[in-house]
Amino acid sequence: MLSNAFDYLDTVTGQVRRGQVSPADRVQLRAWLARFAGRGDVAFAVEGCAGWRYVAEELAAAGVAAHLAEPADTAFARGRKRHAKTDKTDSRHLRQLLAEGRLPECWIPPGHILEARALLELYHDLRAEHTAWVQRIHAVLFHHGAPALGEGTLRTGQGVAALRAAAADHLSPAGQLQVATALEVIEALEARMHMVRHQLLAAARHLTGAKVLAARLYGVGPVTGLAMTCWLAGEGRFSSSRQAVRFAGLDITVHSSDRKGPPGRLSRQGPPVLRWAVYEAGKTHARSSAPDHRYYATVKDREGGKRAALSEARKILRQAHHILAELGDDALSAA
């Protein structure tokens, strides 16, 4: 089994071999895997945490079967901890699960899907950073008692000029430097976001699943369609739409016997990018022209706009699951 640590059973000699691949990088792993050249009976399990991608790629290149272990289910299969968790014990546990046929496996996406996922995660991170810097500006103005910014002020050149004037009139020299720095960072972030979004749109245009979802689902644009295809598509990924909702972390938690988690909250497990993209699509049903606006408005009146958008997001996920299930692996093909 591989992380930087390995633990495997040599079926020829019957010996269990343990050790580490150090340093843990692609070059060293490739050299280590050379010992298995020409053998067709080699399989390794890799835990689906940081670094699994290059390990899985090198295993495939060496002709070794790669099995990606789902971290949470793998930990559950271990049971109650009796000893400290180490790479050595993790490797042994993965080997035993794989040998017994009990390894909870994850899907290993093709390379172009992994690249699209990375772009989506980058875009999501840039948006989060952009929001954080805008909030810093609001905080500095409030701290100095300056007039509050109007909504959308930073989206126009005129608004930015007004902000600079307000900073000069109301802020201390340090406060002015804070605002000037924030504006420079925001400008750089927006330039990078524009470039990444352009790449995402190009990827969505060339992916069958993303094009079909954007064409058939209201509120789903190219980026959202790309996100749902990258994380939900693939033959037999989910047995039901409920599993897809749970995977995205949009299911509601229930009371559990350990009493560690409050019931009635979002689980927030799964890919944050997928959850964000579908939630943004759900918010589009606030428009009076949306096909499901009546339901959205009913839930909003009773529970609030956030709950209404979440309800729509779950509907969109379920519909997307059925569409992608119909497409099968064709959803991942070039359009």
Coordinates of C-alpha atoms in Angstrom, one line a residue:
M1 CA 0.0 0.0 0.0
L2 CA 1.3 3.5 -0.8
S3 CA 1.5 6.9 0.7
N4 CA 5.2 7.7 1.3
A5 CA 5.0 4.4 3.2
F6 CA 4.3 1.1 1.5
D7 CA 3.2 -2.3 2.8
Y8 CA 2.6 -5.1 0.3
L9 CA 2.5 -8.9 0.1
D10 CA 4.9 -10.5 -2.4
T11 CA 2.8 -13.4 -3.7
V12 CA 5.9 -15.1 -5.1
T13 CA 7.8 -15.3 -1.8
G14 CA 4.9 -14.9 0.6
Q15 CA 6.8 -12.1 2.4
V16 CA 5.2 -8.9 3.5
R17 CA 7.5 -6.0 2.6
R18 CA 7.3 -2.6 4.3
G19 CA 9.2 0.7 3.9
Q20 CA 9.0 4.2 2.6
V21 CA 9.5 5.9 -0.7
S22 CA 11.7 8.8 0.2
P23 CA 11.6 11.6 -0.9
A24 CA 7.9 11.2 -1.7
D25 CA 7.8 12.5 -5.3
R26 CA 7.1 11.3 -8.8
V27 CA 10.7 10.5 -9.8
Q28 CA 11.4 8.4 -6.7
L29 CA 8.1 6.5 -7.0
R30 CA 8.7 5.7 -10.7
A31 CA 12.1 4.3 -9.8
W32 CA 10.6 2.2 -7.0
L33 CA 7.9 0.8 -9.2
A34 CA 10.4 -0.5 -11.7
R35 CA 10.8 -3.6 -9.6
F36 CA 7.3 -4.7 -10.7
A37 CA 8.0 -4.4 -14.5
G38 CA 6.6 -7.3 -16.5
R39 CA 4.3 -8.5 -13.8
G40 CA 0.5 -8.5 -14.4
D41 CA -0.7 -9.4 -11.0
V42 CA 0.3 -6.3 -9.0
A43 CA -2.3 -4.0 -7.4
F44 CA -2.0 -1.3 -4.8
A45 CA -4.5 0.7 -2.8
V46 CA -3.9 4.4 -2.3
E47 CA -5.8 6.6 0.2
G48 CA -7.7 9.4 -1.5
C49 CA -5.9 12.2 0.3
A50 CA -3.3 14.8 -0.8
G51 CA -0.9 13.3 -3.3
W52 CA -3.0 10.5 -4.6
R53 CA -3.1 11.9 -8.2
Y54 CA 0.5 11.5 -9.0
V55 CA 0.7 8.1 -7.3
A56 CA -2.3 6.8 -9.3
E57 CA -0.8 8.1 -12.5
E58 CA 2.6 6.5 -11.9
L59 CA 0.9 3.2 -11.0
A60 CA -1.1 3.2 -14.2
A61 CA 2.0 4.1 -16.2
A62 CA 3.9 1.2 -14.6
G63 CA 1.0 -1.2 -15.5
V64 CA 0.0 -1.6 -11.9
A65 CA -3.7 -1.7 -10.9
A66 CA -4.5 1.4 -8.7
H67 CA -7.4 1.3 -6.2
L68 CA -8.3 4.6 -4.7
A69 CA -9.6 4.3 -1.1
E70 CA -12.3 6.6 0.2
P71 CA -10.8 8.1 3.4
A72 CA -13.8 8.3 5.6
D73 CA -15.1 4.8 4.8
T74 CA -11.6 3.4 5.1
A75 CA -11.3 5.0 8.6
F76 CA -14.7 3.6 9.6
A77 CA -13.6 0.1 8.4
R78 CA -10.7 0.3 10.8
G79 CA -13.1 0.5 13.8
R80 CA -12.2 2.0 17.2
K81 CA -8.6 3.2 17.4
R82 CA -6.4 1.1 19.8
H83 CA -3.1 2.6 18.7
A84 CA -1.8 5.9 17.3
K85 CA -2.6 6.4 13.6
T86 CA 0.6 6.3 11.5
D87 CA 1.6 5.8 7.9
K88 CA 2.7 2.3 8.7
T89 CA -0.6 1.2 10.3
D90 CA -2.5 3.0 7.5
S91 CA -0.6 1.1 4.8
R92 CA -1.1 -2.3 6.5
H93 CA -4.8 -1.5 6.9
L94 CA -5.2 -0.7 3.2
R95 CA -3.4 -3.9 2.2
Q96 CA -5.6 -6.0 4.4
L97 CA -8.8 -4.4 3.0
L98 CA -7.7 -4.8 -0.6
A99 CA -6.7 -8.4 0.0
E100 CA -10.1 -9.2 1.6
G101 CA -12.1 -7.4 -1.1
R102 CA -13.5 -4.9 1.4
L103 CA -11.7 -1.7 0.2
P104 CA -14.2 1.2 -0.1
E105 CA -13.1 2.6 -3.5
C106 CA -13.4 6.0 -5.1
W107 CA -13.7 6.7 -8.8
I108 CA -10.4 7.7 -10.4
P109 CA -11.3 10.4 -13.0
P110 CA -9.6 10.6 -16.4
G111 CA -6.9 13.2 -16.8
H112 CA -9.0 15.9 -18.5
I113 CA -11.5 15.8 -15.7
L114 CA -8.8 16.2 -13.1
E115 CA -7.5 19.2 -14.9
A116 CA -11.0 20.7 -15.1
R117 CA -11.5 20.1 -11.4
A118 CA -8.3 21.8 -10.6
L119 CA -9.4 24.9 -12.6
L120 CA -12.8 24.9 -10.9
E121 CA -11.1 24.8 -7.5
L122 CA -8.7 27.6 -8.5
Y123 CA -11.6 29.7 -9.7
H124 CA -13.6 29.1 -6.4
D125 CA -10.5 30.0 -4.3
L126 CA -10.0 33.2 -6.3
R127 CA -13.6 34.2 -5.8
A128 CA -13.4 33.5 -2.0
E129 CA -10.2 35.7 -1.8
H130 CA -11.9 38.5 -3.8
T131 CA -14.9 38.4 -1.4
A132 CA -12.5 38.5 1.6
W133 CA -10.7 41.6 0.3
V134 CA -13.9 43.4 -0.4
Q135 CA -15.0 42.7 3.1
R136 CA -11.7 44.1 4.4
I137 CA -12.4 47.4 2.7
H138 CA -15.9 47.5 4.3
A139 CA -14.3 46.8 7.7
V140 CA -11.7 49.5 7.4
L141 CA -14.3 52.1 6.4
F142 CA -16.5 51.1 9.3
H143 CA -13.6 51.1 11.8
H144 CA -12.9 54.8 10.8
G145 CA -16.5 55.9 10.8
A146 CA -16.4 56.6 7.0
P147 CA -19.6 56.4 4.9
A148 CA -20.5 52.9 3.9
L149 CA -20.1 51.6 0.4
G150 CA -23.1 51.2 -1.8
E151 CA -23.8 47.8 -3.2
G152 CA -21.8 47.2 -6.4
T153 CA -19.5 50.2 -5.8
L154 CA -16.3 48.3 -6.7
R155 CA -17.8 47.0 -9.9
T156 CA -17.4 50.3 -11.8
G157 CA -14.5 52.7 -12.3
Q158 CA -16.6 55.5 -11.0
G159 CA -17.3 53.6 -7.8
V160 CA -13.6 52.8 -7.3
A161 CA -12.8 56.5 -7.8
A162 CA -15.5 57.5 -5.2
L163 CA -13.9 55.0 -2.8
R164 CA -10.5 56.4 -3.2
A165 CA -11.9 59.9 -2.5
A166 CA -13.7 58.7 0.6
A167 CA -10.5 57.1 1.8
A168 CA -8.6 60.3 1.4
D169 CA -11.2 62.3 3.2
H170 CA -12.0 60.0 6.1
L171 CA -9.2 57.5 6.7
S172 CA -5.9 57.7 8.5
P173 CA -2.7 57.2 6.5
A174 CA -2.6 53.5 7.5
G175 CA -6.3 53.1 6.7
Q176 CA -5.6 54.7 3.2
L177 CA -2.8 52.2 2.7
Q178 CA -5.1 49.3 3.7
V179 CA -7.7 50.4 1.1
A180 CA -5.1 51.0 -1.6
T181 CA -3.5 47.6 -1.0
A182 CA -6.9 45.9 -1.1
L183 CA -7.8 47.6 -4.4
E184 CA -4.5 46.4 -6.0
V185 CA -5.1 42.8 -4.8
I186 CA -8.7 42.9 -6.0
E187 CA -7.6 44.1 -9.4
A188 CA -5.0 41.3 -9.7
L189 CA -7.6 38.7 -8.6
E190 CA -10.2 39.9 -11.1
A191 CA -7.6 39.7 -13.9
R192 CA -6.7 36.1 -12.9
M193 CA -10.4 35.2 -12.5
H194 CA -11.1 36.4 -16.0
M195 CA -8.4 34.3 -17.4
V196 CA -9.4 31.2 -15.5
R197 CA -13.1 31.6 -16.3
H198 CA -12.2 31.8 -20.0
Q199 CA -10.4 28.5 -19.7
L200 CA -13.4 27.0 -17.8
L201 CA -15.8 28.1 -20.5
A202 CA -13.6 26.5 -23.2
A203 CA -13.5 23.3 -21.2
A204 CA -17.3 23.3 -20.8
R205 CA -17.8 23.8 -24.5
H206 CA -15.8 20.7 -25.2
L207 CA -17.4 18.4 -22.6
T208 CA -20.6 16.6 -23.5
G209 CA -22.1 16.4 -20.1
A210 CA -21.5 20.1 -19.4
K211 CA -23.2 21.1 -22.6
V212 CA -26.2 18.9 -22.1
L213 CA -26.7 20.0 -18.5
A214 CA -26.5 23.7 -19.5
A215 CA -29.0 23.2 -22.3
R216 CA -31.6 21.2 -20.3
L217 CA -31.5 22.7 -16.7
Y218 CA -32.7 26.2 -15.9
G219 CA -30.1 28.2 -14.0
V220 CA -27.2 25.9 -15.0
G221 CA -24.6 27.7 -17.0
P222 CA -21.3 26.4 -18.4
V223 CA -19.3 26.6 -15.2
T224 CA -22.0 24.9 -13.1
G225 CA -22.6 22.3 -15.8
L226 CA -18.8 21.6 -15.9
A227 CA -18.7 21.3 -12.1
M228 CA -21.6 18.8 -12.0
T229 CA -20.1 16.8 -14.8
C230 CA -16.7 16.6 -13.2
W231 CA -17.9 15.4 -9.9
L232 CA -21.1 13.5 -10.7
A233 CA -20.6 11.9 -14.2
G234 CA -19.3 8.4 -14.9
E235 CA -21.0 5.1 -15.5
G236 CA -22.6 3.7 -12.3
R237 CA -21.2 6.5 -10.0
F238 CA -24.3 6.8 -7.9
S239 CA -27.2 4.3 -7.4
S240 CA -29.7 7.1 -6.7
S241 CA -30.1 10.8 -6.8
R242 CA -30.2 10.8 -3.0
Q243 CA -26.6 9.6 -3.0
A244 CA -25.6 12.4 -5.4
V245 CA -27.1 15.0 -3.0
R246 CA -25.3 13.4 -0.1
F247 CA -22.1 13.4 -2.0
A248 CA -22.4 17.1 -2.6
G249 CA -22.9 17.7 1.1
L250 CA -26.4 19.2 0.6
D251 CA -28.2 16.5 2.7
I252 CA -29.6 17.4 6.1
T253 CA -28.0 15.8 9.1
V254 CA -30.1 13.8 11.5
H255 CA -29.8 12.9 15.2
S256 CA -26.9 10.4 15.8
S257 CA -26.3 8.3 18.8
D258 CA -22.9 9.8 19.5
R259 CA -24.5 13.2 19.8
K260 CA -21.5 14.9 18.3
G261 CA -23.3 16.7 15.5
P262 CA -26.5 18.8 15.7
P263 CA -29.4 17.5 13.6
G264 CA -31.1 19.7 10.9
R265 CA -27.9 21.1 9.5
L266 CA -26.2 20.7 6.2
S267 CA -23.6 17.9 6.3
R268 CA -21.2 20.1 4.1
Q269 CA -19.2 17.0 3.2
G270 CA -18.0 16.5 -0.4
P271 CA -16.6 19.0 -2.9
P272 CA -17.1 22.7 -1.8
V273 CA -16.9 23.8 -5.4
L274 CA -19.8 21.6 -6.4
R275 CA -21.9 22.8 -3.5
W276 CA -21.2 26.4 -4.3
A277 CA -21.9 26.0 -8.0
V278 CA -25.2 24.2 -7.5
Y279 CA -26.3 26.7 -4.8
E280 CA -25.7 29.6 -7.2
A281 CA -27.8 27.8 -9.8
G282 CA -30.5 27.4 -7.2
K283 CA -30.6 31.1 -6.5
T284 CA -31.6 31.8 -10.1
H285 CA -35.1 30.5 -9.3
A286 CA -35.7 33.8 -7.4
R287 CA -36.4 35.3 -10.9
S288 CA -40.1 35.5 -11.7
S289 CA -39.4 34.0 -15.1
A290 CA -37.9 30.8 -13.6
P291 CA -40.0 27.7 -14.2
D292 CA -39.9 26.7 -10.5
H293 CA -40.3 30.3 -9.1
R294 CA -43.6 29.5 -7.4
Y295 CA -42.1 26.8 -5.3
Y296 CA -39.0 29.0 -4.5
A297 CA -41.3 31.9 -3.4
T298 CA -43.3 29.6 -1.2
V299 CA -40.3 28.2 0.6
K300 CA -38.8 31.7 0.8
D301 CA -41.9 33.1 2.5
R302 CA -41.9 30.2 5.0
E303 CA -38.2 29.6 5.6
G304 CA -36.2 32.4 4.0
G305 CA -34.2 32.8 0.7
K306 CA -31.2 30.7 1.7
R307 CA -33.4 27.7 2.5
A308 CA -35.3 28.2 -0.8
A309 CA -32.1 28.3 -2.8
L310 CA -30.8 25.1 -1.1
S311 CA -34.1 23.3 -1.9
E312 CA -33.7 24.3 -5.6
A313 CA -30.1 23.2 -5.5
R314 CA -31.1 19.8 -4.4
K315 CA -33.7 19.6 -7.2
I316 CA -31.0 20.6 -9.7
L317 CA -28.6 18.0 -8.4
R318 CA -31.2 15.2 -8.7
Q319 CA -32.1 16.2 -12.2
A320 CA -28.5 16.4 -13.2
H321 CA -27.8 12.9 -11.7
H322 CA -30.6 11.4 -13.9
I323 CA -29.3 13.2 -17.0
L324 CA -25.7 12.2 -16.4
A325 CA -26.8 8.6 -15.6
E326 CA -28.5 8.4 -19.0
L327 CA -25.4 9.7 -20.7
G328 CA -23.1 7.3 -18.8
D329 CA -19.4 7.6 -19.7
D330 CA -20.4 9.6 -22.8
A331 CA -20.8 12.6 -20.5
L332 CA -17.1 12.7 -20.1
S333 CA -16.3 12.6 -23.8
A334 CA -15.5 15.5 -26.1
A335 CA -18.5 17.3 -27.4

